[in-house]
CSV table of C-alpha atoms in Angstrom, one decimal:
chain,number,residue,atom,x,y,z
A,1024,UNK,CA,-10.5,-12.5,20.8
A,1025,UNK,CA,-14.3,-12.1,21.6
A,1026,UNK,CA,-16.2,-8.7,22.5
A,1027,UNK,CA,-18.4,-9.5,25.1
A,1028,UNK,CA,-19.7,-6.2,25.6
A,1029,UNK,CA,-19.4,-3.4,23.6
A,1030,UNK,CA,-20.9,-0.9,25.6
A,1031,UNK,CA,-20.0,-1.8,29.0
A,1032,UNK,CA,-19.8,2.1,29.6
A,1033,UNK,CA,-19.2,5.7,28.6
A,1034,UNK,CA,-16.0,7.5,29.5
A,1035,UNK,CA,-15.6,11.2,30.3
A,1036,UNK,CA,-12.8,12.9,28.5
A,1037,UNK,CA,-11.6,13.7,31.8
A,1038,UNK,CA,-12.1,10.1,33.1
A,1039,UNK,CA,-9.3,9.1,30.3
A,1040,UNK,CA,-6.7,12.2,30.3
A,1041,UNK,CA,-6.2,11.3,34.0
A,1042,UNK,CA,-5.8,7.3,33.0
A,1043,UNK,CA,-3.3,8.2,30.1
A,1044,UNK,CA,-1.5,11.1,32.4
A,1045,UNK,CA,-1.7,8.4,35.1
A,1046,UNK,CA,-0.3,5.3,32.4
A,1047,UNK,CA,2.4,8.0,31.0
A,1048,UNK,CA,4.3,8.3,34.7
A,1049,UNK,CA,4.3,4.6,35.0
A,1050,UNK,CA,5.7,4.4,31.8
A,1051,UNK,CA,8.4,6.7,32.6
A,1052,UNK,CA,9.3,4.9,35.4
A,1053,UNK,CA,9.5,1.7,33.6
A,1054,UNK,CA,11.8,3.2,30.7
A,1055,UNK,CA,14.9,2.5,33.3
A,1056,UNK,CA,14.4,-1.2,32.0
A,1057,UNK,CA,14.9,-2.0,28.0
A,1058,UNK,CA,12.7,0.1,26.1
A,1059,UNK,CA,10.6,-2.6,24.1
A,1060,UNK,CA,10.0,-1.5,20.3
A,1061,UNK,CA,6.4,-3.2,20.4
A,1062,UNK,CA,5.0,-0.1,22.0
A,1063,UNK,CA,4.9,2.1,19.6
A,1064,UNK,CA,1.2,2.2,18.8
A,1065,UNK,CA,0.7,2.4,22.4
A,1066,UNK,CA,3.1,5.5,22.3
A,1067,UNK,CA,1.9,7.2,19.2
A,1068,UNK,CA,-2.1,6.9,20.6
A,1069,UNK,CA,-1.2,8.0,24.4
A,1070,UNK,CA,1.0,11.0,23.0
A,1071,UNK,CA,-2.1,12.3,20.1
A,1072,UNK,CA,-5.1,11.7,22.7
A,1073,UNK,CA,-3.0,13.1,25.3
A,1074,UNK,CA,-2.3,16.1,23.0
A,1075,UNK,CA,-5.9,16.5,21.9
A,1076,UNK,CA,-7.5,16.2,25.5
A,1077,UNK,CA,-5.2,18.5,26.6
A,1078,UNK,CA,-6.5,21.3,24.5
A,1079,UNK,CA,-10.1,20.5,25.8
A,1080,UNK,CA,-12.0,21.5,29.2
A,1081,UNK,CA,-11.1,18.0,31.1
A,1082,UNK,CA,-7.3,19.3,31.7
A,1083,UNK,CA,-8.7,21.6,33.9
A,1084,UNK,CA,-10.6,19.5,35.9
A,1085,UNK,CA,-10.4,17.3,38.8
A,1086,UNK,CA,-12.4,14.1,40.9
A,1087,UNK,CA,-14.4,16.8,42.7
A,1088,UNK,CA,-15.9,18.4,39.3
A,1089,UNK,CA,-17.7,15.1,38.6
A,1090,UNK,CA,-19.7,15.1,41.5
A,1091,UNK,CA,-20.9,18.6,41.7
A,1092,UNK,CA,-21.3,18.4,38.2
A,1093,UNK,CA,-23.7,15.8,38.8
A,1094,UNK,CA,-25.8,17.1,41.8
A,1095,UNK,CA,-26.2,20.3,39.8
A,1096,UNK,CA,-27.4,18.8,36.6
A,1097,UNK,CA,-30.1,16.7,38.7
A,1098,UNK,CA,-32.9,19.5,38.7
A,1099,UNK,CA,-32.8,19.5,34.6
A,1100,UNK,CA,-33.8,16.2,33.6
A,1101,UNK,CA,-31.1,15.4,31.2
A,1102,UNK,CA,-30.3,12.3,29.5
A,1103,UNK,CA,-26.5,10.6,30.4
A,1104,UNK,CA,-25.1,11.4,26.9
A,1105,UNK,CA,-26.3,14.5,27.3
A,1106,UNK,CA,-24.9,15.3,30.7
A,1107,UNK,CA,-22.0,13.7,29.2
A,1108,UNK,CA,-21.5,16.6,26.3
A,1109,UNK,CA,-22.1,19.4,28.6
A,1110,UNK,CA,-19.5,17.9,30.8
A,1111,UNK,CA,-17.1,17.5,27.8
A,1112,UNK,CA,-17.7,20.4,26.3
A,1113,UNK,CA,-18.2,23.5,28.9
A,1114,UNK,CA,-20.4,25.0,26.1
A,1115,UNK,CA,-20.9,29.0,27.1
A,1116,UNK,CA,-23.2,30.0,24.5
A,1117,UNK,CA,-27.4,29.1,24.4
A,1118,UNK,CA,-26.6,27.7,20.5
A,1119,UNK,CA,-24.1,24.9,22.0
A,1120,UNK,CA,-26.6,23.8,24.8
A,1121,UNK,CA,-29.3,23.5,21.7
A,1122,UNK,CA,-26.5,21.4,19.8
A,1123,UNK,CA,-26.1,19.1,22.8
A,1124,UNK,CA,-29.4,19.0,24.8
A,1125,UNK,CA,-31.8,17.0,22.0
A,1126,UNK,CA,-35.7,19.3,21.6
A,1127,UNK,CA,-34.1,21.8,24.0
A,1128,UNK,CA,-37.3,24.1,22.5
A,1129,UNK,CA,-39.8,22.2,23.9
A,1130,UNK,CA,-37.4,20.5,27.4
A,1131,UNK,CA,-36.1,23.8,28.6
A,1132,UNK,CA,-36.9,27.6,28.7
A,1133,UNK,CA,-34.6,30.6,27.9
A,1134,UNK,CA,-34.0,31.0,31.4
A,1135,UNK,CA,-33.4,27.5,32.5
A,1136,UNK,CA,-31.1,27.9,29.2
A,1137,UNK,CA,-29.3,30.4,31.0
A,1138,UNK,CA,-29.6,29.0,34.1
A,1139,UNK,CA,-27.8,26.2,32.5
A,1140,UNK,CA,-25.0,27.7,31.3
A,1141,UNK,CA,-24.5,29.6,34.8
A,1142,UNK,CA,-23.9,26.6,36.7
A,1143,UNK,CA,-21.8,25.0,33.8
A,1144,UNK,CA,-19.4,27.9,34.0
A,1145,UNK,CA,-19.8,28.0,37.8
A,1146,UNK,CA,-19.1,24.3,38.4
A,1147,UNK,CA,-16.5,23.4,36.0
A,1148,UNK,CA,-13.4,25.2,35.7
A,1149,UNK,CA,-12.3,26.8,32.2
A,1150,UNK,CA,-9.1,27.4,31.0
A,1151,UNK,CA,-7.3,29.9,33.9
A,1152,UNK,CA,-6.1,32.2,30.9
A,1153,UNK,CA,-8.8,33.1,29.3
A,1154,UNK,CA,-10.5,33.3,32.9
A,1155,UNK,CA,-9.2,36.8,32.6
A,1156,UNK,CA,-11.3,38.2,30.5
A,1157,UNK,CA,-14.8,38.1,32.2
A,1158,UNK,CA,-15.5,41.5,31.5
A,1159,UNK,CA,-18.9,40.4,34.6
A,1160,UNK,CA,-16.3,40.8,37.0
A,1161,UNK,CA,-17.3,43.5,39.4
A,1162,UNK,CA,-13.7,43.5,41.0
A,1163,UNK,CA,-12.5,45.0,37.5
A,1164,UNK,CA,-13.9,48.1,38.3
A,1165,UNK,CA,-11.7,49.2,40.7
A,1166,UNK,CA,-8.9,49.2,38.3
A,1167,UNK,CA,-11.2,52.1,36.7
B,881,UNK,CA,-16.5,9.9,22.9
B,882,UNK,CA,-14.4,7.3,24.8
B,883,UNK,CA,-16.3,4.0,25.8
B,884,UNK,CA,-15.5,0.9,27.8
B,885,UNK,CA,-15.7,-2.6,26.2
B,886,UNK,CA,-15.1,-5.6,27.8
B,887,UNK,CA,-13.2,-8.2,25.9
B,888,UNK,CA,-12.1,-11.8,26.5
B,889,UNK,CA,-8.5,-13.2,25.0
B,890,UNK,CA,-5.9,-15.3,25.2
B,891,UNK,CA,-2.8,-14.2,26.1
B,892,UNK,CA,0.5,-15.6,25.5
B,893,UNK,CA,3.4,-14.6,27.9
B,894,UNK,CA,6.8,-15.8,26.4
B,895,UNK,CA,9.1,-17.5,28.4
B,896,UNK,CA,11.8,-15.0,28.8
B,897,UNK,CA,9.1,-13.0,30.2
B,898,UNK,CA,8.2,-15.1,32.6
B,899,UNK,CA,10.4,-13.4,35.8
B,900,UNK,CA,8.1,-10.4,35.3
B,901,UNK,CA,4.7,-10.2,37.2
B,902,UNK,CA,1.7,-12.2,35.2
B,903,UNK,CA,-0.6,-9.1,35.2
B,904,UNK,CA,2.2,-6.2,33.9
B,905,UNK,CA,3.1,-8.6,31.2
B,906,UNK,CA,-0.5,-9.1,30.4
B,907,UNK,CA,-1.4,-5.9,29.8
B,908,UNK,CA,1.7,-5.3,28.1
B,909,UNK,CA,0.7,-7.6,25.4
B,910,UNK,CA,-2.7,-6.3,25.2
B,911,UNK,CA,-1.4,-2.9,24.5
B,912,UNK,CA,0.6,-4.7,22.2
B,913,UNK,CA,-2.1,-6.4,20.3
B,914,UNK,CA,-4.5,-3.7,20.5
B,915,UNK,CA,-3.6,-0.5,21.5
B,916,UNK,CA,-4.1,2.1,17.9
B,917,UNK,CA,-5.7,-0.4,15.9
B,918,UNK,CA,-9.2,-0.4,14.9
B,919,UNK,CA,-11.6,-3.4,16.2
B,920,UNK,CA,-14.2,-3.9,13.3
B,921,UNK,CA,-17.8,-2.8,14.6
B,922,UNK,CA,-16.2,-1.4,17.9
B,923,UNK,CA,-13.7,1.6,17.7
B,924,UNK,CA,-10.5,2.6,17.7
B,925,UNK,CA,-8.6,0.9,20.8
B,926,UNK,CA,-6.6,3.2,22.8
B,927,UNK,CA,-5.4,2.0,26.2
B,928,UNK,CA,-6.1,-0.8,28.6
B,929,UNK,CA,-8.3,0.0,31.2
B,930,UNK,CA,-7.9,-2.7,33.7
B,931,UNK,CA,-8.4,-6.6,34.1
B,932,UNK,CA,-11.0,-8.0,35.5
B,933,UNK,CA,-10.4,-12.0,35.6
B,934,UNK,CA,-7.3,-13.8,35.0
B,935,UNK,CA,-7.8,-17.7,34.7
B,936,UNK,CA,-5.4,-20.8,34.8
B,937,UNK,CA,-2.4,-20.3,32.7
B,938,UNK,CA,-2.0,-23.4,30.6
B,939,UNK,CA,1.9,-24.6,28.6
B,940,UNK,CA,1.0,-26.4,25.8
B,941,UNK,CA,3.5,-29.4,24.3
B,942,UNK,CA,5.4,-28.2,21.5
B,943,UNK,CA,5.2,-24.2,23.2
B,944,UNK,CA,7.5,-23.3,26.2
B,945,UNK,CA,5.2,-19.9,26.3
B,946,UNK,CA,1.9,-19.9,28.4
B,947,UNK,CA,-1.3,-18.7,27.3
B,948,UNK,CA,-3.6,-17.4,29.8
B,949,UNK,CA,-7.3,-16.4,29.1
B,950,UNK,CA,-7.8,-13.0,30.2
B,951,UNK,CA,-10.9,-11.0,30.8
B,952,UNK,CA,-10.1,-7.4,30.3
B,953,UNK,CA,-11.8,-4.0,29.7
B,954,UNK,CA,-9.7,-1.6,26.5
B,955,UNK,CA,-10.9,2.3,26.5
B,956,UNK,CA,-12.0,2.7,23.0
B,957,UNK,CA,-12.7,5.8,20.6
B,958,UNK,CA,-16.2,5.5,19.5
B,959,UNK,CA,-18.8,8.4,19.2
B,960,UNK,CA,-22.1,8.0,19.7
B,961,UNK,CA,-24.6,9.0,17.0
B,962,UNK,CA,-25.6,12.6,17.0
B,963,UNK,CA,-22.3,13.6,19.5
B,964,UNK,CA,-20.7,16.9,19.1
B,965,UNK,CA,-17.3,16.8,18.7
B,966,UNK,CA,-14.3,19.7,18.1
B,967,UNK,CA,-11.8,19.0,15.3
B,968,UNK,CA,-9.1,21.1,13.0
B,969,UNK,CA,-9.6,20.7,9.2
B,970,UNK,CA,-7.1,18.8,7.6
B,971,UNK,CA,-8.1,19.6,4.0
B,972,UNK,CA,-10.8,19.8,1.6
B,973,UNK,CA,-11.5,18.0,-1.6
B,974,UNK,CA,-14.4,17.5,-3.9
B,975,UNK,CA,-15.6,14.8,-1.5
B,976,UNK,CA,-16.2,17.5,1.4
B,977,UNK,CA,-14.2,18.6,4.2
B,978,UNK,CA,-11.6,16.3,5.5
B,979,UNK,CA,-11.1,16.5,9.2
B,980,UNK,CA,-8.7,15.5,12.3
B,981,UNK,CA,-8.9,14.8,15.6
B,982,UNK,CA,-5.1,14.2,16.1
B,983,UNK,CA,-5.3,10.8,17.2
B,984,UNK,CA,-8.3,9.9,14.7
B,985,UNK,CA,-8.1,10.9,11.1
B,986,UNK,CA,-10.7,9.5,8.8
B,987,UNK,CA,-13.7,12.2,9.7
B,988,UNK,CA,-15.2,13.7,6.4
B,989,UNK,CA,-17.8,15.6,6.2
B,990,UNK,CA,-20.3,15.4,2.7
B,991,UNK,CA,-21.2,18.5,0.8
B,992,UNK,CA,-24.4,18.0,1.2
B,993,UNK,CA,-24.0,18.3,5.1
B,994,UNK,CA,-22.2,21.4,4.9
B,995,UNK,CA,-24.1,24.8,5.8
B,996,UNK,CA,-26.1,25.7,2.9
B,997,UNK,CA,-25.5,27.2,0.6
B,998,UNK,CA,-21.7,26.1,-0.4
B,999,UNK,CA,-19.2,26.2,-2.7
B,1000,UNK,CA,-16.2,24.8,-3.5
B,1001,UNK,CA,-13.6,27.2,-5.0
B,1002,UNK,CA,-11.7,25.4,-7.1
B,1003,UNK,CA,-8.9,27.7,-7.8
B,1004,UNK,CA,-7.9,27.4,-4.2
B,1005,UNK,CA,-9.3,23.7,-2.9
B,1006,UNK,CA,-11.3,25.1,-0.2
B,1007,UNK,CA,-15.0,24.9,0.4
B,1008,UNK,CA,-16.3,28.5,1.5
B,1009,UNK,CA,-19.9,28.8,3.3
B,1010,UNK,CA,-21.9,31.9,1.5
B,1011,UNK,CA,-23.6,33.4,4.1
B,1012,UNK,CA,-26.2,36.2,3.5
B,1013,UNK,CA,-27.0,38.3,6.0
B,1014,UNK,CA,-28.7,42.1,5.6
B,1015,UNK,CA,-25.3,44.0,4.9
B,1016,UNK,CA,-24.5,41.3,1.9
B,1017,UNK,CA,-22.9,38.0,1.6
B,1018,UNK,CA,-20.1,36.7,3.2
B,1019,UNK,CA,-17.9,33.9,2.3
B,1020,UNK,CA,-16.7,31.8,5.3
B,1021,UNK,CA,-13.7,29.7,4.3
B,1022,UNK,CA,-13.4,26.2,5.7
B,1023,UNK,CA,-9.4,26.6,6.0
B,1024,UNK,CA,-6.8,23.9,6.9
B,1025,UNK,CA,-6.1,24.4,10.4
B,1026,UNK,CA,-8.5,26.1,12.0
B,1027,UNK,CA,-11.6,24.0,14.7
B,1028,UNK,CA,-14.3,22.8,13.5
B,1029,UNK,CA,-17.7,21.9,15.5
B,1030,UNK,CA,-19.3,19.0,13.8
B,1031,UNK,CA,-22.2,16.4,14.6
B,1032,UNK,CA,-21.0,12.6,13.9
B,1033,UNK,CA,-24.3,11.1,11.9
B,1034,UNK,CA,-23.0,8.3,10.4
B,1035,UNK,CA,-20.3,6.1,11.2
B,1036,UNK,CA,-18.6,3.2,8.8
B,1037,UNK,CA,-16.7,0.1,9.5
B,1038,UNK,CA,-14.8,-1.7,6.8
B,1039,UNK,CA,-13.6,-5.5,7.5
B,1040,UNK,CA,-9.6,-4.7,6.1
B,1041,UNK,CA,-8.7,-8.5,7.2
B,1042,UNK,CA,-6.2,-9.6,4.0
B,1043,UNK,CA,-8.6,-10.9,1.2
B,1044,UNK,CA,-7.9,-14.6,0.0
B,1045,UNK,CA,-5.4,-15.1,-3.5
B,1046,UNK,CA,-8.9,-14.6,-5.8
B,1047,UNK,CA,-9.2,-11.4,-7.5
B,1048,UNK,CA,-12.6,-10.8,-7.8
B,1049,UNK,CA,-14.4,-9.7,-5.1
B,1050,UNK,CA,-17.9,-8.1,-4.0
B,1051,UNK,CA,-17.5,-4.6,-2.6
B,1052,UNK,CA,-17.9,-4.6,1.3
B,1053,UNK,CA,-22.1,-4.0,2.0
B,1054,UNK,CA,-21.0,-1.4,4.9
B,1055,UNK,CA,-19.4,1.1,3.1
B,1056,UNK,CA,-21.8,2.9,0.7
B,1057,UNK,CA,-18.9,5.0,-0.7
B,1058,UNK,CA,-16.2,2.5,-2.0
B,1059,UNK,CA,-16.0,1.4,-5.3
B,1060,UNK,CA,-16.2,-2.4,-6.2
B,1061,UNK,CA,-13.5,-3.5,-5.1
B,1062,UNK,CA,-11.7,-4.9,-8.3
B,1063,UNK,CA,-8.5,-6.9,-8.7
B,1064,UNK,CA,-6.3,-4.3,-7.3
B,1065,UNK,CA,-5.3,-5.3,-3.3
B,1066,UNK,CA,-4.0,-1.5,-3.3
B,1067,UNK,CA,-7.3,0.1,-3.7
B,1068,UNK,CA,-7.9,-2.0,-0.3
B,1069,UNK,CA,-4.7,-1.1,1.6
B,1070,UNK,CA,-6.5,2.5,0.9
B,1071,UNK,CA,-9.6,2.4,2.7
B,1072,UNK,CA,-9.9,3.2,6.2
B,1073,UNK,CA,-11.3,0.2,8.7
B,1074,UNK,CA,-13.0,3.2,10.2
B,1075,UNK,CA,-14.5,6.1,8.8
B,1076,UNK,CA,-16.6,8.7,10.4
B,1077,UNK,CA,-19.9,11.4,8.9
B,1078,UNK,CA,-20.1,14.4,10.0
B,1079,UNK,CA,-22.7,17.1,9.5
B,1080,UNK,CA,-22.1,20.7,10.4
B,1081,UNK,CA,-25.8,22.3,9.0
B,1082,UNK,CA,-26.7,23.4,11.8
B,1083,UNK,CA,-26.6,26.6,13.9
B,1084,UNK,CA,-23.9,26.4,16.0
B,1085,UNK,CA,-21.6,24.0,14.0
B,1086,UNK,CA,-18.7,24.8,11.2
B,1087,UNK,CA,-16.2,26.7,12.4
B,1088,UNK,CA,-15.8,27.5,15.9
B,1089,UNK,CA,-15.1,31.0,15.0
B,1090,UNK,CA,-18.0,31.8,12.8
B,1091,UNK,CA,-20.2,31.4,16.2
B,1092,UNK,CA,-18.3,33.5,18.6
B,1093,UNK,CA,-18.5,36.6,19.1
């Protein structure tokens, strides 16, 4: 076996839970034939990553995410692995977009910080539970 | 996390597989051969991706199978250096904090990389993070179970192919941490093909509930 490239490119989270969600329904349709006890490993990696991913932002997201995600990052000037983490991530807080976004001190303000995490809240969905709790809302008032 | 990498390989197709199309029973194997196994100096292999180019299958005399040379692309686990990544705690020991992704165990974070300063309580096996603040100190525990934000900074590849019947035997040059290997195979059955650093001394990594709020 021979590696000819072991970088050919990066993957999203998102970009592989919708391959393994994608691989898992195939597979179920498949099962009506003998089951072949080689697949195990397959099994066992497909059912942890799903598990993991599945806990992460990507679950809630879908083709359309990617590309606004894009065009809304183009103003900032970031790097692909760092576009990458934000995307992965959803981080809320202005310590997370330091973690991810390298010399964010000297690249970005506080308010393009902010401005940051706006548009990464606004552009990619979170998790609908917790979506609840935005206390920002100005609808909750009327419950008052 | 995830990364592409295009591979080349032969493939051999059985002959009792042979009603089945050429390209499911292709990537069958490949998922076969590769899928949960680590490749030495590229990842952790989870899933094919696609194929790219199939050439001419060839029977050789002496094989009723056929072996086809296939050039694929495999989805593989391999974090960049300096990526953030989430994890749960899986335990901690006097080496540091041991910790899991679910489908990828070996992760271990060093002492020295833990917020400073830190102690290990013995009594219960858990390293706590002392943190000072104006009220007093706290002490953050680093429990089994709970998330963990962490920076990968190093990452380590150990060749695990089977060693020859001699019993002495240099230590692999990768892996700074193992000991010489000695006459013992078992001590090699132990170490993991694919180990991963992490550091969490920064603001904003350790435990994802120590940062919110």
């Amino acid at each position: 076996m021979e590696v000819r490239d072991a970088n050919a490119a990066m993957l999203s989270n998102y970009e592989v839970y919708q391959l393994l969600t994608d691989l898992k329904e195939k597979r179920k349709e498949m099962v009506k034939n003998k089951h072949s006890t080689g697949q195990q490993n397959l099994n066992t990696i497909m059912y942890e990553t799903l598990k993991y991913l599945s806990k992460t932002p990507c679950a809630h997201q879908n083709p359309d995410t990617v590309k606004e995600f894009l065009t809304a990052m183009l103003p900032h000037k970031l790097t692909k692995a760092e576009k990458l983490q934000l995307f992965n991530h959803r981080p809320q807080t202005a310590v997370e977009i330091q973690l991810m976004v390298e010399e964010s001190e000297e690249r970005l303000t506080e308010e393009q910080i902010d401005e940051l995490i706006q548009k990464v809240t606004d552009v990619l969905p979170g998790d609908p539970q917790k979506a609840g709790d935005v206390s920002a809302d100005p609808e909750m008032e009327t419950d008052q | 996390m995830f990364v592409l990498v295009e591979m080349v390989d032969t493939v051999r197709i059985p002959p009792w597989s042979f009603h089945r199309q050429l390209n499911d029973a292709i990537a069958e194997e490949l998922n076969k051969k590769l899928a949960n196994k680590v490749v030495y100096n590229v990842g952790l292999c989870i899933c094919l991706y696609d194929i790219t180019k199939l050439e001419d299958s060839y029977i050789f005399p002496g094989d009723g199978a056929s072996h086809t040379k296939v050039h694929f692309r495999y989805v593989v686990f391999h974090p960049f250096l300096d990526e953030i990544l989430v994890g749960k705690i899986k335990g901690c020991s006097a080496e540091g904090v041991h910790v899991s992704l679910g489908f990828f165990d070996d992760i271990i974070i060093p002492p020295e990389s833990l917020q400073q300063p830190t102690k290990f309580d013995e009594a219960e096996q858990v390293w706590m993070w002392e943190y000072e603040t104006d009220e007093g100190a706290h002490d953050l525990y680093m429990d089994q179970g709970e998330e963990i934000r962490f920076r990968v900074v190093d990452e380590v590849f150990i060749d695990t192919s089977p060693s020859g019947p001699s019993a002495k035997k240099e230590g692999p040059s990768a892996a700074a941490t193992a000991p010489p290997a000695g006459a013992e195979d078992s001590a090699q059955q132990k170490e993991a093909p694919y180990t991963l650093i992490g550091s969490v001394s920064e603001p904003g990594l350790g435990l994802l509930s120590w940062w919110n709020s």
